[in-house]
Amino acid sequence: LGGETLGLITYMRTDGVQMAPEAIKAARGAIGKEFGEKYLPEKPRYYSTKAKNAQEAHEAIRPTDFRRTPGQMRKHLDADQARLYEIVWKRAIASQMNPAEIERTTVEIEAVNGGRTAGLRAVGSVVRFDGFLAAYTERKDEDSEDEESRRLPVIKAGETLDRKSVTVTEHTTEPPPRYSEASLIKKMEELGIGRPSTYAATLKTLSDREYITIEKRKLLPHSKGRLVTAFLQNFFTKYVEYDFTADLEEKLDKISAGDLDWKQVLREFWNDFFAQIEDTKELRVTNVLDALNEALAPLVFPKREDGSDPRICQVCGTGNLSLKLGKYGAFVGCSNYPECNYTRQLSSDGAEAEASGLNEPKALGADPHTGEELTLRSGRFGPYIQRGEGKEAKRSSLPKGWKPEEIDHEKALALINLPRDIGQHPESGKMISAGIGRYGPFLLHDGSYANLESVEDV
């Protein structure tokens, strides 16, 4: 933020919610000047963190001087810095302002036209006094507003309304929105799971292990995440219950306060957990797969457009599809293997591989150097490019981020010809090559590897 030179914001690393008395006094002065006395509460507002055993030593993140308004600071900061300072200033100011007065309202309207009557209804909220909303309104995770948050104008009972326009819309119920990082953390706080210092690490672990993917700020479960969750819910039920985690957090707090013996807590936990592991070890792989097939049925056996049984193999027509375990994880395969070698990748959204047009190989053109045909196919580990046929065929999986529908002849040719020689090293005279390996894109020279930023760099 340039805080070292301008002194704009205190404490960049804190989860505290308290402000120093002098800061509260300064904030109240700025509220009276910028917004007016009616926005200023009679007494200062004080906050405390919800987390048990919380560290209260630090101040909240706040401007050092509330007289430095966002408008004044724009000329000293770049666009990102100015936006961040604006958020900090507005949130800190809003925390000391009067509450907003919002009235949940349902408006019943009787529309009359040429002797015909129609009943109309509008549901939303009427802002009687904007209060802290005059300074700061939190950004919604979802773009579409629900009925509860929809703003309505101030309307009196019995008031005559003028028709300006009529818009016909169709309303359908929708499932709850996906969690964003912010809404997931808020939910964890409500359940008593984790601490402010662990939330970022939890989200990073979910992403690093590919349990989730993030699209437009929404957290979407990956097939690997669904598998792990289903396994734990079926065989380690107690340890993934919200109450168990919250109770363990409470015991850890008591240990840190000296009210519980940590050895006894560990002993109680381990005795139960070890017994659960021993019971699970007695299970056969088929028992586990049968349980996962049932728990993940919509993912493993999505409905087919023709209405046929999604558990019957559509290649041989007699085998049953089921989860299988391979070197690189789980996939869906036919029970008639090896007579029928049909396999399908376990997708995150339950979509069949054949729905993407990869049930049959897709021709992309010939390789001009070898004359062999390039095809796009789908296997147990996902879509891939193949050149030629039989045992001599060369295959290359699509890199992360490459979608099958976007693959053309040029991309297929570039991918199948990796690794590619770039040129000789000016000192050693040995060849430098680029390719995509197990750990991502790389450069290779004389047995030494160097990672590249992206596939495009290759």
CSV table of C-alpha atoms in Angstrom, one decimal:
chain,number,residue,atom,x,y,z
A,1,LEU,CA,0.0,0.0,0.0
A,2,GLY,CA,2.9,2.3,0.3
A,3,GLY,CA,2.2,2.4,4.0
A,4,GLU,CA,5.9,3.0,4.8
A,5,THR,CA,5.9,6.3,3.0
A,6,LEU,CA,2.3,7.6,3.5
A,7,GLY,CA,1.3,5.8,6.7
A,8,LEU,CA,-2.2,5.0,5.4
A,9,ILE,CA,-3.1,1.8,7.2
A,10,THR,CA,-2.1,0.1,10.4
A,11,TYR,CA,-1.5,-3.7,11.0
A,12,MET,CA,-1.6,-5.6,7.8
A,13,ARG,CA,-1.7,-9.0,9.5
A,14,THR,CA,-4.5,-9.2,12.1
A,15,ASP,CA,-7.9,-10.7,12.6
A,16,GLY,CA,-8.7,-8.3,15.4
A,17,VAL,CA,-12.0,-6.3,15.3
A,18,GLN,CA,-11.3,-3.7,17.9
A,19,MET,CA,-10.1,-0.1,17.2
A,20,ALA,CA,-8.1,2.1,19.5
A,21,PRO,CA,-10.1,4.8,21.4
A,22,GLU,CA,-8.4,7.6,19.5
A,23,ALA,CA,-9.3,5.9,16.2
A,24,ILE,CA,-12.9,5.5,17.2
A,25,LYS,CA,-13.0,9.2,18.1
A,26,ALA,CA,-11.5,10.2,14.7
A,27,ALA,CA,-14.0,7.9,12.9
A,28,ARG,CA,-16.9,9.5,14.7
A,29,GLY,CA,-15.6,12.9,13.7
A,30,ALA,CA,-15.3,11.9,10.0
A,31,ILE,CA,-18.9,10.4,10.1
A,32,GLY,CA,-20.3,13.7,11.3
A,33,LYS,CA,-18.4,15.7,8.7
A,34,GLU,CA,-18.9,13.4,5.7
A,35,PHE,CA,-22.4,11.9,6.3
A,36,GLY,CA,-24.1,14.1,8.9
A,37,GLU,CA,-25.1,13.8,12.6
A,38,LYS,CA,-28.0,11.5,12.0
A,39,TYR,CA,-25.6,8.8,11.0
A,40,LEU,CA,-23.7,9.1,14.2
A,41,PRO,CA,-24.8,6.9,17.1
A,42,GLU,CA,-25.0,8.4,20.6
A,43,LYS,CA,-22.2,6.1,21.9
A,44,PRO,CA,-19.2,4.5,20.2
A,45,ARG,CA,-19.7,1.0,19.0
A,46,TYR,CA,-17.5,-1.8,20.4
A,47,TYR,CA,-16.9,-5.2,18.9
A,48,SER,CA,-15.4,-8.5,20.0
A,49,THR,CA,-14.4,-11.6,18.0
A,50,LYS,CA,-16.7,-14.6,18.0
A,51,ALA,CA,-13.8,-17.1,18.1
A,52,LYS,CA,-13.1,-18.7,21.5
A,53,ASN,CA,-9.7,-18.2,23.1
A,54,ALA,CA,-9.0,-15.4,20.5
A,55,GLN,CA,-6.0,-13.2,20.5
A,56,GLU,CA,-7.2,-9.7,21.3
A,57,ALA,CA,-3.8,-7.9,21.3
A,58,HIS,CA,-4.0,-6.4,17.8
A,59,GLU,CA,-6.1,-3.6,16.3
A,60,ALA,CA,-8.4,-4.1,13.3
A,61,ILE,CA,-7.1,-3.1,9.9
A,62,ARG,CA,-7.9,0.6,9.6
A,63,PRO,CA,-6.7,3.9,8.2
A,64,THR,CA,-4.3,5.8,10.4
A,65,ASP,CA,-6.2,9.0,9.7
A,66,PHE,CA,-9.9,9.0,8.8
A,67,ARG,CA,-9.6,12.6,7.4
A,68,ARG,CA,-7.7,11.0,4.4
A,69,THR,CA,-10.8,10.1,2.4
A,70,PRO,CA,-10.6,7.7,-0.6
A,71,GLY,CA,-11.2,10.6,-2.9
A,72,GLN,CA,-8.2,12.5,-1.5
A,73,MET,CA,-5.9,9.5,-1.7
A,74,ARG,CA,-6.6,8.5,-5.3
A,75,LYS,CA,-3.9,10.9,-6.6
A,76,HIS,CA,-1.3,9.2,-4.4
A,77,LEU,CA,-2.1,5.6,-5.3
A,78,ASP,CA,-2.5,3.4,-8.3
A,79,ALA,CA,-5.9,1.9,-9.1
A,80,ASP,CA,-5.6,-1.3,-7.1
A,81,GLN,CA,-4.1,0.5,-4.1
A,82,ALA,CA,-6.9,3.1,-4.2
A,83,ARG,CA,-9.6,0.4,-4.3
A,84,LEU,CA,-8.1,-1.4,-1.4
A,85,TYR,CA,-7.8,1.8,0.7
A,86,GLU,CA,-11.4,2.6,-0.2
A,87,ILE,CA,-12.6,-0.7,1.1
A,88,VAL,CA,-10.6,-0.4,4.4
A,89,TRP,CA,-11.7,3.3,4.9
A,90,LYS,CA,-15.4,2.5,4.2
A,91,ARG,CA,-15.6,-0.6,6.3
A,92,ALA,CA,-13.9,1.1,9.3
A,93,ILE,CA,-16.2,4.1,9.0
A,94,ALA,CA,-19.3,1.9,8.6
A,95,SER,CA,-18.5,0.0,11.8
A,96,GLN,CA,-19.1,3.2,13.8
A,97,MET,CA,-22.3,4.4,12.0
A,98,ASN,CA,-25.9,3.9,13.0
A,99,PRO,CA,-27.6,0.7,11.8
A,100,ALA,CA,-29.7,0.7,8.7
A,101,GLU,CA,-33.5,0.4,9.1
A,102,ILE,CA,-34.8,-2.0,6.5
A,103,GLU,CA,-38.5,-3.1,6.3
A,104,ARG,CA,-39.2,-6.5,4.8
A,105,THR,CA,-42.2,-5.8,2.6
A,106,THR,CA,-44.8,-7.7,0.5
A,107,VAL,CA,-46.8,-5.4,-1.9
A,108,GLU,CA,-50.1,-6.7,-3.2
A,109,ILE,CA,-51.2,-4.7,-6.3
A,110,GLU,CA,-54.7,-4.9,-7.9
A,111,ALA,CA,-54.3,-4.1,-11.6
A,112,VAL,CA,-57.5,-3.2,-13.5
A,113,ASN,CA,-57.7,-2.8,-17.2
A,114,GLY,CA,-61.0,-2.6,-19.2
A,115,GLY,CA,-63.0,-4.5,-16.6
A,116,ARG,CA,-60.3,-7.2,-16.3
A,117,THR,CA,-58.5,-7.5,-12.9
A,118,ALA,CA,-55.1,-9.1,-12.2
A,119,GLY,CA,-53.4,-9.6,-8.8
A,120,LEU,CA,-49.7,-8.7,-8.8
A,121,ARG,CA,-47.2,-9.1,-6.0
A,122,ALA,CA,-43.8,-7.7,-5.3
A,123,VAL,CA,-41.6,-9.0,-2.4
A,124,GLY,CA,-38.5,-7.2,-1.2
A,125,SER,CA,-37.3,-4.7,1.3
A,126,VAL,CA,-37.8,-0.9,1.8
A,127,VAL,CA,-34.9,1.1,3.2
A,128,ARG,CA,-36.4,3.5,5.8
A,129,PHE,CA,-33.0,4.8,6.8
A,130,ASP,CA,-29.8,3.7,5.0
A,131,GLY,CA,-27.4,4.1,8.1
A,132,PHE,CA,-24.1,2.4,7.5
A,133,LEU,CA,-25.2,1.4,4.0
A,134,ALA,CA,-24.5,5.0,3.0
A,135,ALA,CA,-20.8,4.2,3.5
A,136,TYR,CA,-20.4,0.5,2.7
A,137,THR,CA,-22.4,-2.4,1.2
A,138,GLU,CA,-21.0,-5.9,1.0
A,139,ARG,CA,-20.6,-7.4,-2.4
A,140,LYS,CA,-23.0,-10.3,-3.0
A,141,ASP,CA,-21.5,-13.6,-4.0
A,142,GLU,CA,-24.2,-14.2,-6.6
A,143,ASP,CA,-25.0,-11.8,-9.4
A,144,SER,CA,-28.8,-12.4,-9.2
A,145,GLU,CA,-30.6,-10.8,-6.3
A,146,ASP,CA,-33.1,-12.9,-4.3
A,147,GLU,CA,-36.4,-11.6,-3.2
A,148,GLU,CA,-35.2,-10.8,0.3
A,149,SER,CA,-32.5,-8.4,-0.9
A,150,ARG,CA,-34.5,-6.8,-3.7
A,151,ARG,CA,-35.1,-3.1,-3.1
A,152,LEU,CA,-38.6,-1.6,-3.3
A,153,PRO,CA,-39.6,2.1,-3.2
A,154,VAL,CA,-41.5,3.5,-0.2
A,155,ILE,CA,-45.2,2.6,-0.8
A,156,LYS,CA,-48.2,3.4,1.3
A,157,ALA,CA,-51.2,1.2,1.7
A,158,GLY,CA,-54.1,2.2,-0.5
A,159,GLU,CA,-51.8,4.3,-2.8
A,160,THR,CA,-52.8,4.6,-6.5
A,161,LEU,CA,-50.0,3.4,-8.8
A,162,ASP,CA,-49.4,4.5,-12.4
A,163,ARG,CA,-48.6,1.8,-14.9
A,164,LYS,CA,-45.3,2.7,-16.7
A,165,SER,CA,-44.5,-0.7,-18.2
A,166,VAL,CA,-45.2,-4.4,-17.9
A,167,THR,CA,-42.4,-7.0,-18.0
A,168,VAL,CA,-43.3,-10.7,-18.1
A,169,THR,CA,-40.8,-12.9,-16.4
A,170,GLU,CA,-40.7,-16.6,-15.6
A,171,HIS,CA,-39.6,-17.6,-12.1
A,172,THR,CA,-38.2,-21.0,-11.3
A,173,THR,CA,-36.8,-22.3,-8.1
A,174,GLU,CA,-33.1,-22.9,-8.0
A,175,PRO,CA,-30.8,-24.9,-5.7
A,176,PRO,CA,-28.8,-22.9,-3.1
A,177,PRO,CA,-25.8,-21.2,-4.7
A,178,ARG,CA,-22.3,-22.7,-4.7
A,179,TYR,CA,-20.0,-21.6,-1.9
A,180,SER,CA,-17.5,-18.9,-2.6
A,181,GLU,CA,-14.3,-18.6,-0.5
A,182,ALA,CA,-16.0,-15.9,1.6
A,183,SER,CA,-19.3,-17.7,2.1
A,184,LEU,CA,-17.5,-21.0,2.9
A,185,ILE,CA,-15.4,-19.3,5.6
A,186,LYS,CA,-18.5,-17.7,7.0
A,187,LYS,CA,-20.2,-21.1,7.2
A,188,MET,CA,-17.2,-22.6,8.9
A,189,GLU,CA,-17.3,-19.8,11.5
A,190,GLU,CA,-21.0,-20.5,12.1
A,191,LEU,CA,-20.3,-24.2,12.7
A,192,GLY,CA,-17.3,-23.5,15.0
A,193,ILE,CA,-14.8,-25.2,12.6
A,194,GLY,CA,-11.3,-23.8,12.3
A,195,ARG,CA,-9.8,-20.4,13.3
A,196,PRO,CA,-9.1,-17.3,11.3
A,197,SER,CA,-5.5,-18.3,11.0
A,198,THR,CA,-6.5,-21.7,9.5
A,199,TYR,CA,-9.1,-20.7,6.9
A,200,ALA,CA,-6.7,-19.7,4.1
A,201,ALA,CA,-4.6,-22.9,4.6
A,202,THR,CA,-7.8,-25.0,4.5
A,203,LEU,CA,-8.9,-23.4,1.2
A,204,LYS,CA,-5.4,-23.8,-0.3
A,205,THR,CA,-5.3,-27.5,0.6
A,206,LEU,CA,-8.6,-28.1,-1.1
A,207,SER,CA,-7.3,-26.4,-4.2
A,208,ASP,CA,-3.8,-27.9,-4.2
A,209,ARG,CA,-5.1,-31.5,-3.8
A,210,GLU,CA,-7.6,-30.8,-6.6
A,211,TYR,CA,-10.6,-31.5,-4.4
A,212,ILE,CA,-12.2,-28.4,-5.8
A,213,THR,CA,-12.0,-26.2,-8.8
A,214,ILE,CA,-12.8,-22.4,-8.8
A,215,GLU,CA,-14.9,-20.9,-11.6
A,216,LYS,CA,-16.1,-17.3,-11.4
A,217,ARG,CA,-15.4,-17.2,-7.7
A,218,LYS,CA,-17.5,-20.4,-7.1
A,219,LEU,CA,-16.1,-23.5,-5.5
A,220,LEU,CA,-17.0,-26.6,-7.5
A,221,PRO,CA,-16.3,-30.1,-6.2
A,222,HIS,CA,-13.9,-32.1,-8.3
A,223,SER,CA,-14.5,-35.9,-8.8
A,224,LYS,CA,-11.5,-36.6,-6.5
A,225,GLY,CA,-13.0,-34.4,-3.8
A,226,ARG,CA,-16.4,-36.2,-4.2
A,227,LEU,CA,-14.7,-39.6,-3.9
A,228,VAL,CA,-12.8,-38.7,-0.7
A,229,THR,CA,-15.9,-37.2,0.8
A,230,ALA,CA,-18.0,-40.2,0.0
A,231,PHE,CA,-15.4,-42.6,1.4
A,232,LEU,CA,-15.1,-40.6,4.7
A,233,GLN,CA,-18.9,-40.3,5.1
A,234,ASN,CA,-19.3,-44.0,4.7
A,235,PHE,CA,-16.4,-45.4,6.7
A,236,PHE,CA,-15.3,-42.6,9.0
A,237,THR,CA,-18.6,-41.0,9.7
A,238,LYS,CA,-17.9,-39.7,13.2
A,239,TYR,CA,-14.7,-37.8,12.1
A,240,VAL,CA,-16.3,-35.7,9.4
A,241,GLU,CA,-19.3,-34.6,11.4
A,242,TYR,CA,-19.5,-30.9,12.2
A,243,ASP,CA,-20.0,-31.5,15.9
A,244,PHE,CA,-16.9,-33.7,16.2
A,245,THR,CA,-14.7,-31.0,14.7
A,246,ALA,CA,-16.2,-28.2,16.7
A,247,ASP,CA,-15.9,-30.3,19.9
A,248,LEU,CA,-12.2,-31.0,19.2
A,249,GLU,CA,-11.6,-27.3,18.7
A,250,GLU,CA,-13.1,-26.6,22.1
A,251,LYS,CA,-10.9,-29.2,23.7
A,252,LEU,CA,-7.8,-27.7,22.1
A,253,ASP,CA,-8.9,-24.3,23.5
A,254,LYS,CA,-9.2,-25.8,27.0
A,255,ILE,CA,-5.7,-27.5,26.6
A,256,SER,CA,-4.2,-24.1,25.7
A,257,ALA,CA,-5.9,-22.5,28.7
A,258,GLY,CA,-4.5,-25.3,31.0
A,259,ASP,CA,-7.9,-26.8,31.8
A,260,LEU,CA,-7.4,-30.2,30.1
A,261,ASP,CA,-4.5,-32.7,30.0
A,262,TRP,CA,-3.3,-32.8,26.4
A,263,LYS,CA,-2.1,-36.4,26.7
A,264,GLN,CA,-5.5,-37.6,27.9
A,265,VAL,CA,-7.2,-35.9,24.9
A,266,LEU,CA,-4.8,-37.5,22.5
A,267,ARG,CA,-5.2,-40.9,24.1
A,268,GLU,CA,-9.0,-40.7,23.9
A,269,PHE,CA,-8.8,-39.6,20.3
A,270,TRP,CA,-6.3,-42.2,19.2
A,271,ASN,CA,-8.0,-45.2,20.9
A,272,ASP,CA,-11.2,-44.6,18.9
A,273,PHE,CA,-9.5,-43.6,15.7
A,274,PHE,CA,-7.2,-46.7,15.7
A,275,ALA,CA,-10.2,-49.0,16.3
A,276,GLN,CA,-12.0,-47.4,13.3
A,277,ILE,CA,-8.9,-47.9,11.1
A,278,GLU,CA,-8.6,-51.5,12.1
A,279,ASP,CA,-12.3,-52.1,11.2
A,280,THR,CA,-11.8,-50.4,7.8
A,281,LYS,CA,-8.7,-52.5,7.0
A,282,GLU,CA,-10.9,-55.6,7.2
A,283,LEU,CA,-13.0,-54.4,4.3
A,284,ARG,CA,-12.5,-55.8,0.8
A,285,VAL,CA,-12.0,-53.4,-2.1
A,286,THR,CA,-15.3,-54.6,-3.5
A,287,ASN,CA,-17.1,-53.6,-0.3
A,288,VAL,CA,-15.7,-50.1,-0.6
A,289,LEU,CA,-16.5,-49.7,-4.3
A,290,ASP,CA,-20.0,-51.0,-3.8
A,291,ALA,CA,-20.6,-48.3,-1.1
A,292,LEU,CA,-19.1,-45.6,-3.3
A,293,ASN,CA,-21.2,-46.7,-6.3
A,294,GLU,CA,-24.3,-46.1,-4.3
A,295,ALA,CA,-23.2,-42.9,-2.6
A,296,LEU,CA,-22.0,-41.4,-6.0
A,297,ALA,CA,-24.6,-42.9,-8.2
A,298,PRO,CA,-25.6,-39.5,-9.9
A,299,LEU,CA,-21.9,-38.9,-10.7
A,300,VAL,CA,-20.9,-42.5,-11.7
A,301,PHE,CA,-24.1,-43.4,-13.5
A,302,PRO,CA,-25.6,-40.2,-15.0
A,303,LYS,CA,-28.9,-40.5,-16.8
A,304,ARG,CA,-28.8,-41.2,-20.6
A,305,GLU,CA,-30.7,-39.3,-23.2
A,306,ASP,CA,-32.2,-42.5,-24.6
A,307,GLY,CA,-33.5,-43.5,-21.2
A,308,SER,CA,-31.5,-46.8,-21.1
A,309,ASP,CA,-30.1,-48.2,-17.9
A,310,PRO,CA,-27.0,-46.1,-17.1
A,311,ARG,CA,-25.4,-49.0,-15.2
A,312,ILE,CA,-25.2,-51.2,-18.4
A,313,CYS,CA,-22.2,-50.9,-20.6
A,314,GLN,CA,-23.3,-49.4,-23.9
A,315,VAL,CA,-20.4,-51.1,-25.8
A,316,CYS,CA,-20.9,-54.8,-25.0
A,317,GLY,CA,-24.5,-54.4,-23.8
A,318,THR,CA,-24.2,-57.1,-21.0
A,319,GLY,CA,-21.5,-55.9,-18.6
A,320,ASN,CA,-22.2,-53.7,-15.6
A,321,LEU,CA,-20.4,-50.4,-15.2
A,322,SER,CA,-18.7,-49.8,-11.8
A,323,LEU,CA,-16.0,-47.7,-10.2
A,324,LYS,CA,-12.5,-49.2,-10.7
A,325,LEU,CA,-9.2,-48.4,-9.2
A,326,GLY,CA,-6.2,-47.7,-11.4
A,327,LYS,CA,-2.6,-46.4,-11.0
A,328,TYR,CA,-3.8,-42.8,-11.5
A,329,GLY,CA,-7.0,-43.0,-9.5
A,330,ALA,CA,-10.6,-44.0,-10.0
A,331,PHE,CA,-12.4,-44.5,-13.3
A,332,VAL,CA,-15.6,-46.2,-14.6
A,333,GLY,CA,-15.1,-49.6,-16.3
A,334,CYS,CA,-17.0,-52.6,-17.5
A,335,SER,CA,-17.4,-55.8,-15.5
A,336,ASN,CA,-16.7,-57.9,-18.7
A,337,TYR,CA,-13.0,-56.8,-18.8
A,338,PRO,CA,-10.8,-58.0,-20.5
A,339,GLU,CA,-13.4,-59.1,-23.2
A,340,CYS,CA,-14.8,-55.6,-23.1
A,341,ASN,CA,-12.2,-52.8,-22.5
A,342,TYR,CA,-14.7,-49.9,-22.2
A,343,THR,CA,-13.5,-47.3,-19.7
A,344,ARG,CA,-14.7,-43.8,-18.9
A,345,GLN,CA,-13.1,-41.0,-16.9
A,346,LEU,CA,-14.9,-40.1,-13.7
A,347,SER,CA,-16.1,-36.5,-14.5
A,348,SER,CA,-16.8,-33.8,-11.9
A,349,ASP,CA,-20.3,-33.0,-13.1
A,350,GLY,CA,-21.6,-36.4,-13.9
A,351,ALA,CA,-21.4,-35.8,-17.7
A,352,GLU,CA,-20.7,-38.9,-19.8
A,353,ALA,CA,-17.5,-38.8,-21.9
A,354,GLU,CA,-19.6,-39.7,-24.9
A,355,ALA,CA,-21.7,-36.6,-24.4
A,356,SER,CA,-18.7,-34.5,-25.3
A,357,GLY,CA,-18.5,-36.3,-28.7
A,358,LEU,CA,-15.6,-38.6,-27.7
A,359,ASN,CA,-17.4,-41.9,-27.6
A,360,GLU,CA,-15.8,-42.4,-31.0
A,361,PRO,CA,-12.4,-41.1,-32.1
A,362,LYS,CA,-12.6,-37.6,-33.6
A,363,ALA,CA,-10.4,-37.2,-36.8
A,364,LEU,CA,-8.2,-34.1,-36.8
A,365,GLY,CA,-6.2,-34.6,-39.9
A,366,ALA,CA,-2.9,-36.2,-40.8
A,367,ASP,CA,0.6,-35.5,-39.5
A,368,PRO,CA,2.4,-34.0,-42.5
A,369,HIS,CA,5.7,-35.6,-41.3
A,370,THR,CA,4.5,-39.2,-40.9
A,371,GLY,CA,1.3,-39.2,-42.8
A,372,GLU,CA,-0.5,-40.9,-39.9
A,373,GLU,CA,-3.9,-39.8,-38.8
A,374,LEU,CA,-4.3,-37.6,-35.7
A,375,THR,CA,-7.4,-38.4,-33.5
A,376,LEU,CA,-8.9,-37.0,-30.4
A,377,ARG,CA,-10.1,-39.8,-28.0
A,378,SER,CA,-11.3,-40.3,-24.4
A,379,GLY,CA,-9.7,-42.9,-22.0
A,380,ARG,CA,-9.8,-43.7,-18.4
A,381,PHE,CA,-7.5,-40.8,-17.6
A,382,GLY,CA,-9.3,-38.3,-19.7
A,383,PRO,CA,-9.1,-37.0,-23.3
A,384,TYR,CA,-5.9,-37.5,-25.3
A,385,ILE,CA,-4.4,-37.1,-28.8
A,386,GLN,CA,-3.3,-40.3,-30.7
A,387,ARG,CA,-1.2,-40.6,-33.8
A,388,GLY,CA,-1.5,-43.8,-35.7
A,389,GLU,CA,-3.0,-47.1,-34.6
A,390,GLY,CA,-2.0,-50.3,-32.7
A,391,LYS,CA,1.0,-50.8,-30.5
A,392,GLU,CA,3.1,-48.2,-32.5
A,393,ALA,CA,0.6,-45.4,-31.9
A,394,LYS,CA,1.8,-42.4,-30.0
A,395,ARG,CA,-0.4,-40.8,-27.4
A,396,SER,CA,-0.4,-37.5,-25.5
A,397,SER,CA,-2.9,-36.4,-22.8
A,398,LEU,CA,-4.4,-33.0,-23.0
A,399,PRO,CA,-2.7,-30.5,-20.7
A,400,LYS,CA,-4.7,-29.1,-17.8
A,401,GLY,CA,-6.9,-26.2,-19.0
A,402,TRP,CA,-7.2,-27.5,-22.6
A,403,LYS,CA,-10.8,-28.5,-23.5
A,404,PRO,CA,-11.5,-31.2,-26.0
A,405,GLU,CA,-13.9,-29.0,-28.0
A,406,GLU,CA,-11.1,-26.4,-28.5
A,407,ILE,CA,-8.6,-28.9,-30.0
A,408,ASP,CA,-7.9,-28.4,-33.7
A,409,HIS,CA,-5.2,-29.9,-36.1
A,410,GLU,CA,-2.6,-27.3,-35.2
A,411,LYS,CA,-2.9,-27.9,-31.4
A,412,ALA,CA,-3.0,-31.6,-31.9
A,413,LEU,CA,0.1,-31.6,-34.1
A,414,ALA,CA,2.0,-29.4,-31.6
A,415,LEU,CA,1.1,-31.6,-28.7
A,416,ILE,CA,1.8,-35.0,-30.3
A,417,ASN,CA,5.3,-33.8,-31.4
A,418,LEU,CA,6.5,-33.0,-27.9
A,419,PRO,CA,9.1,-33.0,-26.6
A,420,ARG,CA,10.5,-30.6,-29.3
A,421,ASP,CA,14.1,-29.6,-29.9
A,422,ILE,CA,14.7,-25.8,-29.6
A,423,GLY,CA,18.4,-25.5,-30.4
A,424,GLN,CA,21.9,-26.2,-29.2
A,425,HIS,CA,23.2,-24.7,-26.0
A,426,PRO,CA,25.8,-22.0,-27.1
A,427,GLU,CA,28.4,-23.3,-24.5
A,428,SER,CA,27.9,-27.1,-24.3
A,429,GLY,CA,26.7,-27.6,-27.8
A,430,LYS,CA,24.1,-30.0,-26.5
A,431,MET,CA,20.4,-29.8,-27.5
A,432,ILE,CA,17.8,-27.9,-25.4
A,433,SER,CA,14.3,-29.4,-25.6
A,434,ALA,CA,10.9,-28.4,-24.2
A,435,GLY,CA,8.0,-30.7,-23.3
A,436,ILE,CA,5.3,-31.5,-20.8
A,437,GLY,CA,6.0,-34.1,-18.1
A,438,ARG,CA,4.5,-35.5,-14.9
A,439,TYR,CA,5.1,-32.2,-13.1
A,440,GLY,CA,4.1,-29.8,-15.9
A,441,PRO,CA,5.9,-28.0,-18.7
A,442,PHE,CA,9.7,-28.1,-18.7
A,443,LEU,CA,13.0,-27.3,-20.4
A,444,LEU,CA,15.7,-30.0,-20.6
A,445,HIS,CA,19.4,-29.6,-21.2
A,446,ASP,CA,22.1,-32.2,-20.4
A,447,GLY,CA,20.0,-34.0,-17.9
A,448,SER,CA,18.9,-30.8,-16.0
A,449,TYR,CA,15.3,-29.7,-15.9
A,450,ALA,CA,13.8,-26.2,-15.5
A,451,ASN,CA,10.1,-25.6,-15.0
A,452,LEU,CA,8.1,-23.4,-17.3
A,453,GLU,CA,5.2,-21.1,-16.3
A,454,SER,CA,2.6,-22.6,-18.7
A,455,VAL,CA,1.9,-25.0,-21.5
A,456,GLU,CA,1.9,-22.1,-24.0
A,457,ASP,CA,5.6,-21.4,-23.1
A,458,VAL,CA,6.5,-24.9,-24.5
